[in-house]
CSV table of C-alpha atoms in Angstrom, one decimal:
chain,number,residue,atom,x,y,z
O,1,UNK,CA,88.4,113.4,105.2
O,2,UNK,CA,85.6,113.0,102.6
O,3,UNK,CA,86.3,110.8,99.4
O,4,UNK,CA,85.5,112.2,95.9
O,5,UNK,CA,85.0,111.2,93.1
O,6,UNK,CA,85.5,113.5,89.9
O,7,UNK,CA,84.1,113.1,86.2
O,8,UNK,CA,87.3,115.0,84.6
O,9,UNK,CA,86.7,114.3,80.6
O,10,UNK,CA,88.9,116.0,78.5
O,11,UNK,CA,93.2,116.8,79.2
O,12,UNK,CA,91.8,121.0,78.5
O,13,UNK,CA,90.0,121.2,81.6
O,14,UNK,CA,93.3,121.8,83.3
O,15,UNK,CA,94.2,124.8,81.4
O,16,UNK,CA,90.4,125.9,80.8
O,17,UNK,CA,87.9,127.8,83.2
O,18,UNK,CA,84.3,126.5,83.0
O,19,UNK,CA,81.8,125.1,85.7
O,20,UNK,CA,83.4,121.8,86.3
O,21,UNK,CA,86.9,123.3,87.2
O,22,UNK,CA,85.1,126.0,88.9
O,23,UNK,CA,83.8,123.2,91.2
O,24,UNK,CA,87.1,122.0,91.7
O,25,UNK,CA,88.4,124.6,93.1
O,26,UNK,CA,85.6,125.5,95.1
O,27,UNK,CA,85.7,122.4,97.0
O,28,UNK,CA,89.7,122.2,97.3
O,29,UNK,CA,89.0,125.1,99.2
O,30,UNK,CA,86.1,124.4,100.9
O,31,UNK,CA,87.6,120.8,102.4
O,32,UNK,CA,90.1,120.7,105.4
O,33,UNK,CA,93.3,120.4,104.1
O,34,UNK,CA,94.5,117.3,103.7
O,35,UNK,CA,97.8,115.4,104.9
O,36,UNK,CA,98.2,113.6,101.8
O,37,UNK,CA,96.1,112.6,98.8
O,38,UNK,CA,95.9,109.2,97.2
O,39,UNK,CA,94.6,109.5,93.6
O,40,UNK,CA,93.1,106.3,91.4
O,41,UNK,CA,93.2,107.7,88.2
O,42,UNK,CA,91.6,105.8,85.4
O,43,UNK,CA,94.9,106.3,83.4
O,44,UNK,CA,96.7,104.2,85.5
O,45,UNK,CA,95.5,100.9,83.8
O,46,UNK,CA,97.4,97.4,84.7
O,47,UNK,CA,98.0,94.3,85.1
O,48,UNK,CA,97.9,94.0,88.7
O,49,UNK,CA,97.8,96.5,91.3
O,50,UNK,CA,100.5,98.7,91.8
O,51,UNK,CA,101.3,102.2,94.2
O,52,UNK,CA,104.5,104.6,93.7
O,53,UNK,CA,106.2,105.4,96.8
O,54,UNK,CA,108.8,107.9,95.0
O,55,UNK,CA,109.8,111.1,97.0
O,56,UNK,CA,109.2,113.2,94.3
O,57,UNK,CA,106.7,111.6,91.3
O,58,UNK,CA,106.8,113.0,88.1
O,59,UNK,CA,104.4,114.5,86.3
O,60,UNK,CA,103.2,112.0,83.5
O,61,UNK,CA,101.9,113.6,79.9
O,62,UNK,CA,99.8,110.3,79.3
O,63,UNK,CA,98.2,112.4,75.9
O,64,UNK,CA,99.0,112.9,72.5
O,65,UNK,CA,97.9,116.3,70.2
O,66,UNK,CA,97.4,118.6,72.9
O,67,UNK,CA,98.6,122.6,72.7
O,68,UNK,CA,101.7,123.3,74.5
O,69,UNK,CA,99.9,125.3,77.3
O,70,UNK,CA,98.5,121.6,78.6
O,71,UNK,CA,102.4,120.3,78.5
O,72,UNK,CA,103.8,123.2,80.2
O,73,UNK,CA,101.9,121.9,83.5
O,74,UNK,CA,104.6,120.6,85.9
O,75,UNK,CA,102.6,119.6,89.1
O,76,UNK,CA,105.7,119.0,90.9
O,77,UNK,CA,104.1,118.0,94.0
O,78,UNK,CA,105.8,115.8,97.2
O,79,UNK,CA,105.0,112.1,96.8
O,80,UNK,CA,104.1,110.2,100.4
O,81,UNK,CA,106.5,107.1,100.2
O,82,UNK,CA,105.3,106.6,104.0
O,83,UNK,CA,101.8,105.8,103.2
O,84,UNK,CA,103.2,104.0,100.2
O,85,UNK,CA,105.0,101.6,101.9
O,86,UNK,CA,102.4,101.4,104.3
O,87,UNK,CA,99.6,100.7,101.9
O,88,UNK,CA,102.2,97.9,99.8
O,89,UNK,CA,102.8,96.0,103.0
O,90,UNK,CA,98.9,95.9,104.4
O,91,UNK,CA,97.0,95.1,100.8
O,92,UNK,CA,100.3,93.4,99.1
O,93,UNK,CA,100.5,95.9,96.6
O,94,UNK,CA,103.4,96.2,94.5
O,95,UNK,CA,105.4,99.4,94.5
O,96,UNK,CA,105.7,100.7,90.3
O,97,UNK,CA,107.6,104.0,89.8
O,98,UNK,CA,107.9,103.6,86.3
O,99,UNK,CA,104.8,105.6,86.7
O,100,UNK,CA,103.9,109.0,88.5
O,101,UNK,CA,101.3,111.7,88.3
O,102,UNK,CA,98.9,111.3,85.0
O,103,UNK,CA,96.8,113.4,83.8
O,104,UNK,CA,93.4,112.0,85.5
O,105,UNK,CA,95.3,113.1,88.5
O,106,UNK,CA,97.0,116.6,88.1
O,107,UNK,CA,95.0,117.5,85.6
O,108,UNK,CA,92.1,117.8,88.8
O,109,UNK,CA,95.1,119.1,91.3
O,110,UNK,CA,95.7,121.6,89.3
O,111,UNK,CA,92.4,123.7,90.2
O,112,UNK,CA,92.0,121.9,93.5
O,113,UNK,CA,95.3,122.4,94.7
O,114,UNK,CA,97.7,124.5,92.7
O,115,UNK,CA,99.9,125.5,95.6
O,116,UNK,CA,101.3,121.9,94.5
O,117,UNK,CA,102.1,121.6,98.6
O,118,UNK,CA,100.2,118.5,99.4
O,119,UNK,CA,102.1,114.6,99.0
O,120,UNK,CA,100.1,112.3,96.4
O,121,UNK,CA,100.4,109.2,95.4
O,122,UNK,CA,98.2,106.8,93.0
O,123,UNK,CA,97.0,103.5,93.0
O,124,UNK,CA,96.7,101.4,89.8
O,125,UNK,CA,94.0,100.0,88.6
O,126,UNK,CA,94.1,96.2,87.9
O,127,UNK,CA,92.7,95.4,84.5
O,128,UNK,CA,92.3,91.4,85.3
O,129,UNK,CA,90.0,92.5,88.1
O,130,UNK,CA,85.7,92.7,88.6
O,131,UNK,CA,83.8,95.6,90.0
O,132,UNK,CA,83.3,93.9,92.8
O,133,UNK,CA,87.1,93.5,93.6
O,134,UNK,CA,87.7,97.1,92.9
O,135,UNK,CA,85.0,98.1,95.2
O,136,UNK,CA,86.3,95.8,98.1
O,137,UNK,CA,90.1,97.3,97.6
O,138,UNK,CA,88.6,100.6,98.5
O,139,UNK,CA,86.7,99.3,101.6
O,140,UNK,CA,90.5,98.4,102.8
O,141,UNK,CA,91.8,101.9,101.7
O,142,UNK,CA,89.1,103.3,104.1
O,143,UNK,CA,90.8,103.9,107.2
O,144,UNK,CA,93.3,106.2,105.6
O,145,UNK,CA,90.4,109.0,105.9
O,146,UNK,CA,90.9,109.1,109.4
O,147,UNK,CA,94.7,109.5,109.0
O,148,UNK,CA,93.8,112.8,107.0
O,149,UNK,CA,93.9,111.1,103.5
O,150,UNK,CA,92.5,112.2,100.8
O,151,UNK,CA,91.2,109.8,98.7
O,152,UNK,CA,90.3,111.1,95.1
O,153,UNK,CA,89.0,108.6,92.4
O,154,UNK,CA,89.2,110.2,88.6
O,155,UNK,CA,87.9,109.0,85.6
O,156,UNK,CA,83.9,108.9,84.2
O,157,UNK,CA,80.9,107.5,85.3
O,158,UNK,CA,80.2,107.4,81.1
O,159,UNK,CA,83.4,107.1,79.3
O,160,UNK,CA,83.3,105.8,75.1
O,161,UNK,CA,85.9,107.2,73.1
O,162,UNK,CA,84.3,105.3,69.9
O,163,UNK,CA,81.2,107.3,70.3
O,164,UNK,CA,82.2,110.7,70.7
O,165,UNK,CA,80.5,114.0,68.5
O,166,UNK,CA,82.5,116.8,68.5
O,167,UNK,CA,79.3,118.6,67.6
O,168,UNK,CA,76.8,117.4,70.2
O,169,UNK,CA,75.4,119.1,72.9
O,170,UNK,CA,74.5,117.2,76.1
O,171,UNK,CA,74.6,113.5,76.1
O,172,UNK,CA,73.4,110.7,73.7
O,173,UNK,CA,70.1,108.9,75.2
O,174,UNK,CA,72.2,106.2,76.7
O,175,UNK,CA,74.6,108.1,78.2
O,176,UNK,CA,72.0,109.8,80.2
O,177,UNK,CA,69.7,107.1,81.1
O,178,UNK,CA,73.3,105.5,83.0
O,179,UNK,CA,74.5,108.6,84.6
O,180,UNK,CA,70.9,109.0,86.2
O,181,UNK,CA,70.6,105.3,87.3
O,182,UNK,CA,74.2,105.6,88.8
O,183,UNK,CA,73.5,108.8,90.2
O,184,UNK,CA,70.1,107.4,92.0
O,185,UNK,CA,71.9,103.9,92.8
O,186,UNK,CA,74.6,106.8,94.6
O,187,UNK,CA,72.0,108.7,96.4
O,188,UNK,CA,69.8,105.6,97.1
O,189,UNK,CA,73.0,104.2,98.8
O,190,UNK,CA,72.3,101.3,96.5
O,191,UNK,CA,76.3,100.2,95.7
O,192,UNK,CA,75.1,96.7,95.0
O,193,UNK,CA,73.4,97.9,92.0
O,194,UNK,CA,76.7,100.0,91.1
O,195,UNK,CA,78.7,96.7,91.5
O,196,UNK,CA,76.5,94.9,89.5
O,197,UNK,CA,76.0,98.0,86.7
O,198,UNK,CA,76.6,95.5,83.8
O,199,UNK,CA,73.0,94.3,84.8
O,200,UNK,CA,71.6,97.8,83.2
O,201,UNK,CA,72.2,96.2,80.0
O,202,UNK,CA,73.1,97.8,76.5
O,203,UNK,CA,73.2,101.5,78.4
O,204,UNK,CA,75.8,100.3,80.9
O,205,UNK,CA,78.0,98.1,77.6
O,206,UNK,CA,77.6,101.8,75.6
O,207,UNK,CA,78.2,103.7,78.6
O,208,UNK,CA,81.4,101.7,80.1
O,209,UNK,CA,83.4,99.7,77.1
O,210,UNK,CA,86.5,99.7,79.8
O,211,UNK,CA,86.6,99.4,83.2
O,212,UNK,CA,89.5,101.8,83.0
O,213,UNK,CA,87.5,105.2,83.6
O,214,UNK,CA,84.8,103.6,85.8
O,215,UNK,CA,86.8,101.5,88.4
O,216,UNK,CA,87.8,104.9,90.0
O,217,UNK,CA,84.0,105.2,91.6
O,218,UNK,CA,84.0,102.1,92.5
O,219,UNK,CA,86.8,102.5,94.4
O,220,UNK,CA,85.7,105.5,96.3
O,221,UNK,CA,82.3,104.2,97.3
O,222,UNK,CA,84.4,101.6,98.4
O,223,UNK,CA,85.7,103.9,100.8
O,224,UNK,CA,83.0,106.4,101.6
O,225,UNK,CA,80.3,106.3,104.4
O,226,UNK,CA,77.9,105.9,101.6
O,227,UNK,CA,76.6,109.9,102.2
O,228,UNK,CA,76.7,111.5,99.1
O,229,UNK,CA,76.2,115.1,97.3
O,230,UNK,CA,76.4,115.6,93.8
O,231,UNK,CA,79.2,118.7,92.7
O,232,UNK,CA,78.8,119.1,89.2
O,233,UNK,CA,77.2,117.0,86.3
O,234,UNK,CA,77.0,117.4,82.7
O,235,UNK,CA,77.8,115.8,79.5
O,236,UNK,CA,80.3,116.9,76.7
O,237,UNK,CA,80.3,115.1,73.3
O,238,UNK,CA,77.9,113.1,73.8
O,239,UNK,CA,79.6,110.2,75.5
O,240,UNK,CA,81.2,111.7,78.2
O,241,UNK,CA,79.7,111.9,81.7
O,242,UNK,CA,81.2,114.9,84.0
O,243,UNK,CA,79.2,114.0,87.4
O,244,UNK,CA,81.2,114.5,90.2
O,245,UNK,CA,80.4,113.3,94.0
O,246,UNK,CA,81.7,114.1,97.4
O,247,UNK,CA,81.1,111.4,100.0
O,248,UNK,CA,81.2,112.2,103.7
């Protein structure tokens, strides 16, 4: 399987049709089906790392002061308590169902995959931890492409709350000048410069306040074969990056 990584922004992209779900959808179709997804979503934040190995996960509303179109989303999909368990035992990762499926996650499946037929599962992401550990935690999740996994990392490569303008078109200067070096460091095959991104200065401090919505590339480069093709990029409100990659 191919890892991918997807700049999701805003809860209303799963109830809204526009080119970044269109490219969603496009590629869940285009992809071979997989046996199972594993999803690190940037709205699974800890302290430590953590899987869910439930049968059934639920479908987490991890956002306030949306319409009730967003909530009436149930993505009742299986859960994979096999590869769970699996993964738990091989990177000692604690098993946490007092979580499920957030909205960095289903809010993706829901255009790639809205049959809901497909087991997923997420991964935390440890809050105590570098880029660099991130990074190496996805190396080890590697092998599960050849098992037919998978694995999806959600958040965005540009991610500040603070500095949002519900009136802007396009992104703010910085925002920009980080997506592009990212995007080059991705196409260059330069993941030493993505581990080390805090090097870029003030644009990467503005760009990436939290590790929260960032860890989730790091994690898929992690696992990729370092082959990479861009899906979609854009910004909305100035702070928000929406580039998406899939990694052979």
């Amino acid at each position: 399987m191919p890892t991918i990584f997807i700049g999701h922004g805003s809860p209303m992209n799963a109830i809204e049709n526009n080119v970044y779900t269109e490219k969603w959808k496009e590629i869940g179709e285009k992809i071979e089906k997989p046996k199972a997804i594993l999803s690190i979503s940037a709205h699974w934040f800890t302290k430590g790392s953590f899987t869910t190995n439930e049968a059934n996960p639920r479908t987490v509303y991890d956002m306030y002061g949306f319409p009730k179109e967003l909530y009436d989303i149930v993505y009742d999909a299986p859960g994979a308590p096999e590869l769970a368990d699996e993964i738990s035992k091989k990177l000692n990762i604690d098993i946490d169902n007092s979580w499920g499926i957030d909205h960095g996650t289903w809010s993706v499946l829901h255009h790639m995959y809205p049959n809901r037929d497909i087991p997923v599962f997420q991964i935390s992401i440890d809050a105590t931890k570098d880029a660099r550990y991130h990074y190496e935690l996805g190396e080890k999740l590697k092998y599960l492409r050849d098992e037919k996994v998978l694995i999806l990392g959600s958040g965005n490569v540009v991610h500040n709350l603070r500095l949002v303008d519900y009136n802007k078109k396009g992104g703010f200067d910085f925002a920009i000048e980080f997506d592009r070096k990212i995007k080059e460091d991705i196409l260059n095959k330069n993941h030493e410069n993505i581990i080390n991104y805090k090097n870029y200065g003030e644009i990467a401090d503005l760009s990436v306040p939290y590790m929260d919505h960032f860890a989730p590339l790091l994690y898929v480069l992690g696992a990729s074969n370092k082959d990479a093709s861009v899906l979609c990029e854009g910004f909305e409100l100035g702070s928000l990056s929406m580039t998406s990659y899939i990694f052979d």
